[in-house]
Tab-separated table of C-alpha atoms in Angstrom:
chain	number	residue	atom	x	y	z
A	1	UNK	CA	287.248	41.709	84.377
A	2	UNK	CA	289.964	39.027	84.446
A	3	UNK	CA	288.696	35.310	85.760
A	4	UNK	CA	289.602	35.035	89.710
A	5	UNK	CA	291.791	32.155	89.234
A	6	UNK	CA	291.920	31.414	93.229
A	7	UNK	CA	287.794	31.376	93.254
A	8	UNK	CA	287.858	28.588	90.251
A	9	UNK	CA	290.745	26.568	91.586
A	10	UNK	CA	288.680	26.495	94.975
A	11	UNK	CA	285.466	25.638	93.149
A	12	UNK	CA	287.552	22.879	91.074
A	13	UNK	CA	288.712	21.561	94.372
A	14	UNK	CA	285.691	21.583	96.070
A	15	UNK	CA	283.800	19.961	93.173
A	16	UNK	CA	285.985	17.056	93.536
A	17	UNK	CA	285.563	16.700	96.981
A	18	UNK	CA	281.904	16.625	96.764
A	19	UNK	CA	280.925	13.774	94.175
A	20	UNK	CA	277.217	13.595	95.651
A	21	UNK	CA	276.308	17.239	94.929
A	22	UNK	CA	274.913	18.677	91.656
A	23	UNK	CA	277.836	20.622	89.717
A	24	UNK	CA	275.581	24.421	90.613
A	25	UNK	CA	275.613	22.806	94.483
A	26	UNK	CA	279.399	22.138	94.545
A	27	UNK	CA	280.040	25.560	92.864
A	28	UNK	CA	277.635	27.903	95.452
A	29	UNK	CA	278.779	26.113	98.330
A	30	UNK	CA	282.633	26.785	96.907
A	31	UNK	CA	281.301	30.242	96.485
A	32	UNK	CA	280.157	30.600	99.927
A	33	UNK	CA	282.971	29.649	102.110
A	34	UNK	CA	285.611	31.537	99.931
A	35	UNK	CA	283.421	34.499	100.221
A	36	UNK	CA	283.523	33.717	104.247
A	37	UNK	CA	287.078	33.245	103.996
A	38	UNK	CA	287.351	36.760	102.511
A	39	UNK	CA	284.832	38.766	104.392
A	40	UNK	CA	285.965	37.368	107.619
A	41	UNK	CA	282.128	36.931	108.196
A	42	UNK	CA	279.219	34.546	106.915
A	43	UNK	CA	277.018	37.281	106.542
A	44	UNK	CA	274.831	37.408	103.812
A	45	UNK	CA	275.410	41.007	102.344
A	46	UNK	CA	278.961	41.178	103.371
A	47	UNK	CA	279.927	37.472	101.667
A	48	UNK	CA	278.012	38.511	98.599
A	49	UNK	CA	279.884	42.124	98.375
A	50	UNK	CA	282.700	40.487	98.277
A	51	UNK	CA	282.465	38.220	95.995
A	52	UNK	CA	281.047	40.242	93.923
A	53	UNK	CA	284.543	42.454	93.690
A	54	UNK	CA	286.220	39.723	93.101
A	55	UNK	CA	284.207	38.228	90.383
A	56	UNK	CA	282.383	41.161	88.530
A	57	UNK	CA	279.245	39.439	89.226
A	58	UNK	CA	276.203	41.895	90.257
A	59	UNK	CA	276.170	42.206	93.909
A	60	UNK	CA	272.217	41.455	93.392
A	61	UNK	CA	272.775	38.134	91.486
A	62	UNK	CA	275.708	36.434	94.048
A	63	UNK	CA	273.504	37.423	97.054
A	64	UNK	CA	270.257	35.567	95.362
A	65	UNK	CA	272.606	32.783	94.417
A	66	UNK	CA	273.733	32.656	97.991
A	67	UNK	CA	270.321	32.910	99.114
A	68	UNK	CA	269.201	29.978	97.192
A	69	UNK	CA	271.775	27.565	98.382
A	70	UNK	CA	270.272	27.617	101.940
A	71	UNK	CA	266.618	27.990	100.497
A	72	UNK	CA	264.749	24.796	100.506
A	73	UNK	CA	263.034	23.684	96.990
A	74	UNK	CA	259.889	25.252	97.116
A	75	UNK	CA	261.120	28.438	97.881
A	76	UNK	CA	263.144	28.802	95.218
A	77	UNK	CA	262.603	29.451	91.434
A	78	UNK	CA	262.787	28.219	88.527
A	79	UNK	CA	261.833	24.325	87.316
A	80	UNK	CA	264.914	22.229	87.848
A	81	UNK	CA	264.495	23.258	91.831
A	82	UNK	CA	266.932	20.721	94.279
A	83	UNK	CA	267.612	22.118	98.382
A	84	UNK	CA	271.042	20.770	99.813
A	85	UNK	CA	270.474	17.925	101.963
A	86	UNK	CA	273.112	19.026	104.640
A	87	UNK	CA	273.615	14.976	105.461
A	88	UNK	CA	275.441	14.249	101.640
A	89	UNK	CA	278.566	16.234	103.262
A	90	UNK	CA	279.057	14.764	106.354
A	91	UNK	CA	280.834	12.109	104.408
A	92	UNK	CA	282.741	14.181	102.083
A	93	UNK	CA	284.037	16.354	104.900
A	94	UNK	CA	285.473	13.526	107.089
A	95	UNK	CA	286.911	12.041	104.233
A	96	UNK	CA	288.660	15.406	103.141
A	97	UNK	CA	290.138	15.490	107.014
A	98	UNK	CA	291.087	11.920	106.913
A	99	UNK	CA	292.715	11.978	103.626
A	100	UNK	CA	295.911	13.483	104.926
A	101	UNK	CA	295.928	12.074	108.519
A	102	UNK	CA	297.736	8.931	107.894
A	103	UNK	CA	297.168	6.070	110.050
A	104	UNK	CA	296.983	7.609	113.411
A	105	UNK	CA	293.946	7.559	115.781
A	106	UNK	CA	291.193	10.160	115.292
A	107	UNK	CA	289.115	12.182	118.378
A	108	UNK	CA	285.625	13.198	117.680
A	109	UNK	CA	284.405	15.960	120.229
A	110	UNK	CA	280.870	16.242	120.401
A	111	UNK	CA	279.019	19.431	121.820
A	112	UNK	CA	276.137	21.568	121.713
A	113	UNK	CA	275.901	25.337	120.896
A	114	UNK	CA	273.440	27.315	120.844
A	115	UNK	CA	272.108	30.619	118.974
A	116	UNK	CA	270.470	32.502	121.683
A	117	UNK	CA	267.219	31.098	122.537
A	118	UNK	CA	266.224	30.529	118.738
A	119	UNK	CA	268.459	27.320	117.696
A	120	UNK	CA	270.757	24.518	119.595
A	121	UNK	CA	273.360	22.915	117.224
A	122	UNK	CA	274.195	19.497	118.126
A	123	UNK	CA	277.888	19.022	116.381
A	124	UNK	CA	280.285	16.165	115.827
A	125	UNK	CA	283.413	18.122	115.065
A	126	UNK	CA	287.454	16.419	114.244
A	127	UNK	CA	289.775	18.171	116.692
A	128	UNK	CA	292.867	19.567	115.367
A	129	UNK	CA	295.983	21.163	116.898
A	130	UNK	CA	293.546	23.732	119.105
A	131	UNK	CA	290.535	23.901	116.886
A	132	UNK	CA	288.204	21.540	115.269
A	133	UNK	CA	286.753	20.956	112.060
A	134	UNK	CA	282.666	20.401	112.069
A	135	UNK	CA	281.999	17.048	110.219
A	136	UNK	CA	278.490	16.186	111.236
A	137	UNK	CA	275.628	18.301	112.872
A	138	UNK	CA	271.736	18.643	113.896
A	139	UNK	CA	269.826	21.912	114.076
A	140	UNK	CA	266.961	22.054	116.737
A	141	UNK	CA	264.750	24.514	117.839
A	142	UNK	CA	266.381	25.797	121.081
A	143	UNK	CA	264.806	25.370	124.164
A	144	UNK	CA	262.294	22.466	123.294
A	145	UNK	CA	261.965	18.931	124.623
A	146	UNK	CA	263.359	15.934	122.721
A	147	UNK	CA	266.033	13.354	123.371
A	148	UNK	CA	269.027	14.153	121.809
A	149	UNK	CA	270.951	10.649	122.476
A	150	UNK	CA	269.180	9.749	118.710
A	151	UNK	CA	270.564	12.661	116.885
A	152	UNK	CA	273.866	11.654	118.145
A	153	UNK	CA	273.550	8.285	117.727
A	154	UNK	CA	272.448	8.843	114.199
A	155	UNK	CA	275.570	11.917	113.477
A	156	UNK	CA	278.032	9.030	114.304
A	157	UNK	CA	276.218	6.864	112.111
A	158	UNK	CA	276.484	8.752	109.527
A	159	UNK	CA	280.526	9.132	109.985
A	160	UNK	CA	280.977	5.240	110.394
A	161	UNK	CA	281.509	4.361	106.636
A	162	UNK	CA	284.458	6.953	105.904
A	163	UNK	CA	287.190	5.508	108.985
A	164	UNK	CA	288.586	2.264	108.155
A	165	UNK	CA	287.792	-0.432	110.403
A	166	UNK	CA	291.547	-0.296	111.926
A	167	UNK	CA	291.500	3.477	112.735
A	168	UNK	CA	291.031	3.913	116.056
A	169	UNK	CA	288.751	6.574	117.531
A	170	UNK	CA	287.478	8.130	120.328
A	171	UNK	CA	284.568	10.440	120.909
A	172	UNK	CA	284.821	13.003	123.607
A	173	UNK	CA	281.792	14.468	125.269
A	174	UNK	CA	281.366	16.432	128.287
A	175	UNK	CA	278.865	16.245	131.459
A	176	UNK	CA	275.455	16.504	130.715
A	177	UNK	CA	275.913	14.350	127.230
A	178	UNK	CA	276.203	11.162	129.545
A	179	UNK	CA	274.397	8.312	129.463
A	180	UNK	CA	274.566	4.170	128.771
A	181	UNK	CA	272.909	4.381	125.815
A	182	UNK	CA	275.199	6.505	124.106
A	183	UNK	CA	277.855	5.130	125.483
A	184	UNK	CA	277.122	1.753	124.209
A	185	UNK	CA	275.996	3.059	120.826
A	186	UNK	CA	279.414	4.819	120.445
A	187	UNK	CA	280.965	0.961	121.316
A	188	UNK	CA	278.587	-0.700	118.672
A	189	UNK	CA	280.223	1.422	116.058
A	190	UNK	CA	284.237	0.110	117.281
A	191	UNK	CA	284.689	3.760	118.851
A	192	UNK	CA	285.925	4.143	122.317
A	193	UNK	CA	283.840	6.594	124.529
A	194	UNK	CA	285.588	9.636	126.810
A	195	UNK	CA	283.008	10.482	128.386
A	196	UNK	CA	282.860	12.554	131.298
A	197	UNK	CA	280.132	11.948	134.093
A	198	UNK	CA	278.421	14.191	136.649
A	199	UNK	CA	280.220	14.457	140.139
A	200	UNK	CA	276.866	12.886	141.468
A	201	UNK	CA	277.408	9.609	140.091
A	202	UNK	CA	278.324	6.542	141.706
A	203	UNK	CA	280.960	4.177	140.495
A	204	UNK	CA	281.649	0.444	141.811
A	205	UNK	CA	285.275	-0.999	140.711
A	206	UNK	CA	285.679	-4.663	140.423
A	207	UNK	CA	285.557	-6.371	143.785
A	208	UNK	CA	284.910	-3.419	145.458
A	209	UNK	CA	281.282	-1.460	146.644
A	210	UNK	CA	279.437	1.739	145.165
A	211	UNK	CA	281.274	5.174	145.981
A	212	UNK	CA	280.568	8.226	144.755
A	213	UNK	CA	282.623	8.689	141.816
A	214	UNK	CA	284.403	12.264	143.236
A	215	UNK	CA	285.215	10.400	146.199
A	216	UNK	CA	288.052	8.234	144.071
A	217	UNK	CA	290.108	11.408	143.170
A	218	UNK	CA	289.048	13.381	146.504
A	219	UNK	CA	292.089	16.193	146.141
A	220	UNK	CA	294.257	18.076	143.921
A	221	UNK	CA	297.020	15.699	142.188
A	222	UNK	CA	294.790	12.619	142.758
A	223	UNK	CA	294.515	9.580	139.819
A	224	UNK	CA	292.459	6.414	140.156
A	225	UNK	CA	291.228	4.622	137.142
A	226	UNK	CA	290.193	0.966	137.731
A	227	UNK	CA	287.213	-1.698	135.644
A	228	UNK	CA	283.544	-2.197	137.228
A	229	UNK	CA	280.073	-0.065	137.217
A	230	UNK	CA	279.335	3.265	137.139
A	231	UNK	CA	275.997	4.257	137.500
A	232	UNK	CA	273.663	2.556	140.581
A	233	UNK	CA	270.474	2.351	138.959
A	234	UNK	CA	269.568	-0.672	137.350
A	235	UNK	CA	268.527	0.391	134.266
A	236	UNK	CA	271.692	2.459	133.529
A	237	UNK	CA	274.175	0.952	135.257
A	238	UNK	CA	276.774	0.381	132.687
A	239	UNK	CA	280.156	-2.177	132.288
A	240	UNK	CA	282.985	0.028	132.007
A	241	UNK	CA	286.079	1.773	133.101
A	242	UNK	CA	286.865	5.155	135.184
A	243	UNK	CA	289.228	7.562	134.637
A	244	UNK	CA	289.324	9.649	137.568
A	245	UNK	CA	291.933	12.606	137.893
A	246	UNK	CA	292.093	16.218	139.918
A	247	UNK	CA	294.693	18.347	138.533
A	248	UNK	CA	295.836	21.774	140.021
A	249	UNK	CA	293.807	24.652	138.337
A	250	UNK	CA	290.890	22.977	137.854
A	251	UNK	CA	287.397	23.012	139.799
A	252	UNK	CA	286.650	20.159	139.994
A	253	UNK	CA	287.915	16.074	139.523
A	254	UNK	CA	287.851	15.055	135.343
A	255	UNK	CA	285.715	11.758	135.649
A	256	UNK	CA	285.601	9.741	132.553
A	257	UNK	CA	284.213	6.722	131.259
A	258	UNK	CA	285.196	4.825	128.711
A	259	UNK	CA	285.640	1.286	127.422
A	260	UNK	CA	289.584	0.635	127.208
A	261	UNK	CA	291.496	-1.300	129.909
A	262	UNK	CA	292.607	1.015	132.401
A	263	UNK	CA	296.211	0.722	131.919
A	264	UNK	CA	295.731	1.487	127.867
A	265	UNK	CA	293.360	4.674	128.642
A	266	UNK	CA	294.162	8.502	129.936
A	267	UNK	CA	291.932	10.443	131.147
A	268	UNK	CA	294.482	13.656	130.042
A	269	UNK	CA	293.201	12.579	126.238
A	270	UNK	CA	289.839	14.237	127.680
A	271	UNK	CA	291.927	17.649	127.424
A	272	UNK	CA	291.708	17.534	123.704
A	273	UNK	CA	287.488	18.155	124.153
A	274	UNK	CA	287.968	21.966	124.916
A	275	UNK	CA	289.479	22.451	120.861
A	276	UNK	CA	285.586	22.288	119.942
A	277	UNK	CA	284.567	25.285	121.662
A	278	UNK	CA	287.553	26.853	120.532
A	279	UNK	CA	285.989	25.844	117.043
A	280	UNK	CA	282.610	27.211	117.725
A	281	UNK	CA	283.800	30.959	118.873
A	282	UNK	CA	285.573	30.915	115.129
A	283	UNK	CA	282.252	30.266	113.968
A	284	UNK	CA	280.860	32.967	116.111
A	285	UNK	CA	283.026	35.677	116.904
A	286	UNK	CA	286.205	35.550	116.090
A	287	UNK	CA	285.620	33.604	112.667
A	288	UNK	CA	282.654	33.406	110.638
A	289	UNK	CA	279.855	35.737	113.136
A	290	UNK	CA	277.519	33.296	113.410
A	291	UNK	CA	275.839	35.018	116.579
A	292	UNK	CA	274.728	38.030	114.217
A	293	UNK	CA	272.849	35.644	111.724
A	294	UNK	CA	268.522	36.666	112.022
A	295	UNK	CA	267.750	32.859	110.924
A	296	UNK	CA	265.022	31.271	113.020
A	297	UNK	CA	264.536	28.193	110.711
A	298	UNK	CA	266.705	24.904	111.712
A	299	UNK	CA	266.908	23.297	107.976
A	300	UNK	CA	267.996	26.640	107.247
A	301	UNK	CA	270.972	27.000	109.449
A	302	UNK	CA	271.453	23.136	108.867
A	303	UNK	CA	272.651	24.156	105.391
A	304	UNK	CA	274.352	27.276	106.041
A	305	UNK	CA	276.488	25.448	108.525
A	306	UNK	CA	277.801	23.390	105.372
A	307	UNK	CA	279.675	26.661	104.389
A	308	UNK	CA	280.648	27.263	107.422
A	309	UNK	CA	282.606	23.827	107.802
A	310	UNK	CA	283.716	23.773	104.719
A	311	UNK	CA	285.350	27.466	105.244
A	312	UNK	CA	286.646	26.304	109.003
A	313	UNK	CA	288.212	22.927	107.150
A	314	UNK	CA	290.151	25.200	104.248
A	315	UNK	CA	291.657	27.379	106.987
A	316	UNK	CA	293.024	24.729	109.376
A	317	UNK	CA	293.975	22.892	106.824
A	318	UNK	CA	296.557	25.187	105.619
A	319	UNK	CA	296.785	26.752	109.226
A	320	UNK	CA	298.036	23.287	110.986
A	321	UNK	CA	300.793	22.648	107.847
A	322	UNK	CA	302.164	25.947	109.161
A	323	UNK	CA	301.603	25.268	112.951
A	324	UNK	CA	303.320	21.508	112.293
A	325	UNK	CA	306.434	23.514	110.439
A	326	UNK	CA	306.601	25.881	113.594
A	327	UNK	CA	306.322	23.585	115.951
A	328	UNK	CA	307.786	19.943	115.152
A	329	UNK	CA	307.225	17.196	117.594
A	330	UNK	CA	309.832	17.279	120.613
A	331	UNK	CA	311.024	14.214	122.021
A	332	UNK	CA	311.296	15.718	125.107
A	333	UNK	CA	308.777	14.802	127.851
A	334	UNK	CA	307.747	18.393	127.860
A	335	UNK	CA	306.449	17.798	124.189
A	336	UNK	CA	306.331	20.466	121.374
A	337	UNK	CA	306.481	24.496	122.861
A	338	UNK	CA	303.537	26.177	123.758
A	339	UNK	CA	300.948	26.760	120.662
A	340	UNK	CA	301.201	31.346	120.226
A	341	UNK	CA	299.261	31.374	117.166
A	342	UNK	CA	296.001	29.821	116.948
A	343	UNK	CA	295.868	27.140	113.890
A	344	UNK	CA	292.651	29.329	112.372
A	345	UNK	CA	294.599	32.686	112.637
A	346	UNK	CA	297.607	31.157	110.894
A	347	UNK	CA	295.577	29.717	108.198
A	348	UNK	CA	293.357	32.537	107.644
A	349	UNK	CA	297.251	34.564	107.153
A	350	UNK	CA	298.175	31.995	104.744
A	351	UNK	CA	295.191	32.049	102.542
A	352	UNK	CA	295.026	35.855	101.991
A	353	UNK	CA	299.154	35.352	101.162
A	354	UNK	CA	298.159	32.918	98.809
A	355	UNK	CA	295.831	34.888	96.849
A	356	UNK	CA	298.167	38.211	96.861
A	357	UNK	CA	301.161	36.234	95.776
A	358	UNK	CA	299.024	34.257	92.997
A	359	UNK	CA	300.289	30.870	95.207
A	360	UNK	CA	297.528	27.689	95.553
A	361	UNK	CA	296.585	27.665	99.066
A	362	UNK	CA	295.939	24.707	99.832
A	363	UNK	CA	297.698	21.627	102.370
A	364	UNK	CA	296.820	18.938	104.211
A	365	UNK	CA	296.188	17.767	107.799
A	366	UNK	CA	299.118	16.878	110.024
A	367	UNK	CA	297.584	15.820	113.277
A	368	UNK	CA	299.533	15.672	116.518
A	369	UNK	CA	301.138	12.292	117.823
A	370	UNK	CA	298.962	10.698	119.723
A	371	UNK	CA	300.274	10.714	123.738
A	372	UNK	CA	300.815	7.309	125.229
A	373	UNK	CA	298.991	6.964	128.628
A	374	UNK	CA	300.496	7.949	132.076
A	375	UNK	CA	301.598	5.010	134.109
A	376	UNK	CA	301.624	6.666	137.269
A	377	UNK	CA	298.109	5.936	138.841
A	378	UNK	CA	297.621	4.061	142.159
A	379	UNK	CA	296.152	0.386	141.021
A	380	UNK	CA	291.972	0.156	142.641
A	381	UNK	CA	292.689	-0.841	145.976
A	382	UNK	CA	295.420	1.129	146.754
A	383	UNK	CA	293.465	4.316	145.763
A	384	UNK	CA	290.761	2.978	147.294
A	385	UNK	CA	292.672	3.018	151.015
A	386	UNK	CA	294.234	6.174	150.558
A	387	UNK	CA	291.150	7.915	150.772
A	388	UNK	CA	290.234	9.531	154.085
């Protein structure tokens, strides 16, 4: 059977991209996410069939290869036995996002998601013109008690080293993720929090008293953001600036904390959250069908997720060079038109053209302008006295 050029030139690339891995990791974890990329799935069987067609390989042989990249040591066979440590490419995939981003700031969303009530993936994930490309991530055993502010903490950590130390970024996390500690950690590392709080905290702006935070955008169309205190109790109370905002369509008032001036923060940049979960239902089902996987074992999943990343990060790569073509930044105030195609469809197109054609598919990132902040919100204590 002839050699599958696209396979190599993917397992080439890949290799390069992975300097900490052992050449057999680099190539089975190449393997893997083209066979995801091709089955539409990161099913065992169905990733192994496929592969198998494409490189004459017994179906039997690509499946236990498969098997054994997830596999930890002792379960595996033969002397030379090494498992992935799914921590060695949290690095390399940053750096691969970063390495065509230019100079602009990067967002960081991080967000749970869970596998029924068998595992809870905490992930740190690089948004991207309406997706997101997993960079970092913790399996846990769902439903179990635990803190998870140190598996954050330590995810970030991990990321520090591959951003320069004049990028700026921000790290987006929604309600429930909340807390000082975080919050501070996230400042430690030069990051700027966007953080959004429970309605049933209180917030105290800078010669002002404690009011509950929903209380400062109390109606549809309302913007505060002012400097001082969120949270009353001692122990958490926390230096800071809100970001308070109620637009039309939504439930409830966007609250946000973070540690930027008010008049060089929006909370609107909180908008850009939502492209993780957008990212996890490719990796579930519309993408890589995740939510059929039988695997009960965190380190496991921890090292199928690899993969998985690495397959999400080769199809918005090449889908957001086409998406950027389609749909160049406007000058206008209404910005670039509406997105049709989703970045993942349009790179999942482009990468099946590529290998009927005999083109390379591969690209680069091209992320979006970042917006300059609104200047339209009432200064403290004139929001303060317009509420009734």
């Amino acid at each position: 059977m002839p050699r599958p050029d696209p396979l190599y030139r993917w397992a080439d690339r890949v290799a390069s991209r992975f300097p900490t891995l052992s050449r057999c990791q680099a190539r089975v974890l190449a393997w893997y996410s083209f066979g995801m990329v091709a089955a539409r799935s990161g099913g065992l069987d169905r990733v192994s069939v496929h592969l198998a067609a494409l490189s004459g390989v017994a179906v039997g042989t690509v499946r236990q290869r498969l098997r054994e990249f997830y596999r930890p040591a002792h379960s595996k066979r033969g002397r030379r036995r090494r498992e992935l440590t799914p921590e060695v490419c949290f690095g390399p995939l940053l750096a691969w996002v970063l390495s065509g981003w230019g100079d602009g700031p990067l967002a960081l969303a991080i967000d749970p998601t869970s596998l029924g009530d068998r595992l809870t993936v905490l992930c740190v994930s690089a948004v991207y013109r309406g997706c997101a490309v997993p960079v970092a991530w913790a399996v846990l055993p769902a439903n179990q008690p635990g803190a998870w502010n140190p598996h954050w903490i330590r995810l970030l950590g991990l990321l520090r080293e591959q951003v320069g130390p004049d990028r700026r970024v921000f790290v987006l996390s929604d309600r429930g993720i909340e807390s000082s500690e975080l919050f501070r950690a996230i400042v430690a590392l030069g990051w700027s929090p966007l953080m959004r709080a429970k309605a049933r905290g209180c917030f105290r702006p800078e010669g002002g008293d404690w009011t509950p935070m929903p209380e400062l955008a109390p109606r549809h169309g309302a913007r505060f953001r002012a400097r001082g205190q969120a949270f009353k109790e001692k122990s958490a109370r926390l230096d800071c600036t809100l970001l308070a905002r109620w637009d039309a369509g939504h439930a409830d008032p966007w609250l946000i904390l973070t540690d930027l001036p008010p008049d060089e923060a929006d909370a609107a940049w909180y908008s850009l959250r939502t492209w993780i979960e957008c990212s996890f239902k490719k990796i579930k089902s519309d993408g890589w069908q995740w939510q059929k996987t039988r695997m009960t074992d965190p380190q496991r999943a921890a090292r199928l997720w690899a993969a998985m990343a690495l397959a999400t990060l080769w199809t918005l790569e090449l889908g957001g060079q086409i998406d950027a073509a389609r749909r160049p930044e406007s000058p206008s105030p209404a910005g670039p038109k509406p997105r049709r195609w989703s970045t993942f469809l349009l790179g999942g197109a482009a990468i099946l053209a590529a290998w009927i054609t005999g083109a390379d598919p591969s690209g680069r990132f091209h992320p979006q302008p970042w917006p300059a902040p609104e200047r339209d919100a009432a200064p403290p204590h004139e929001a303060l006295m317009k509420i009734d």
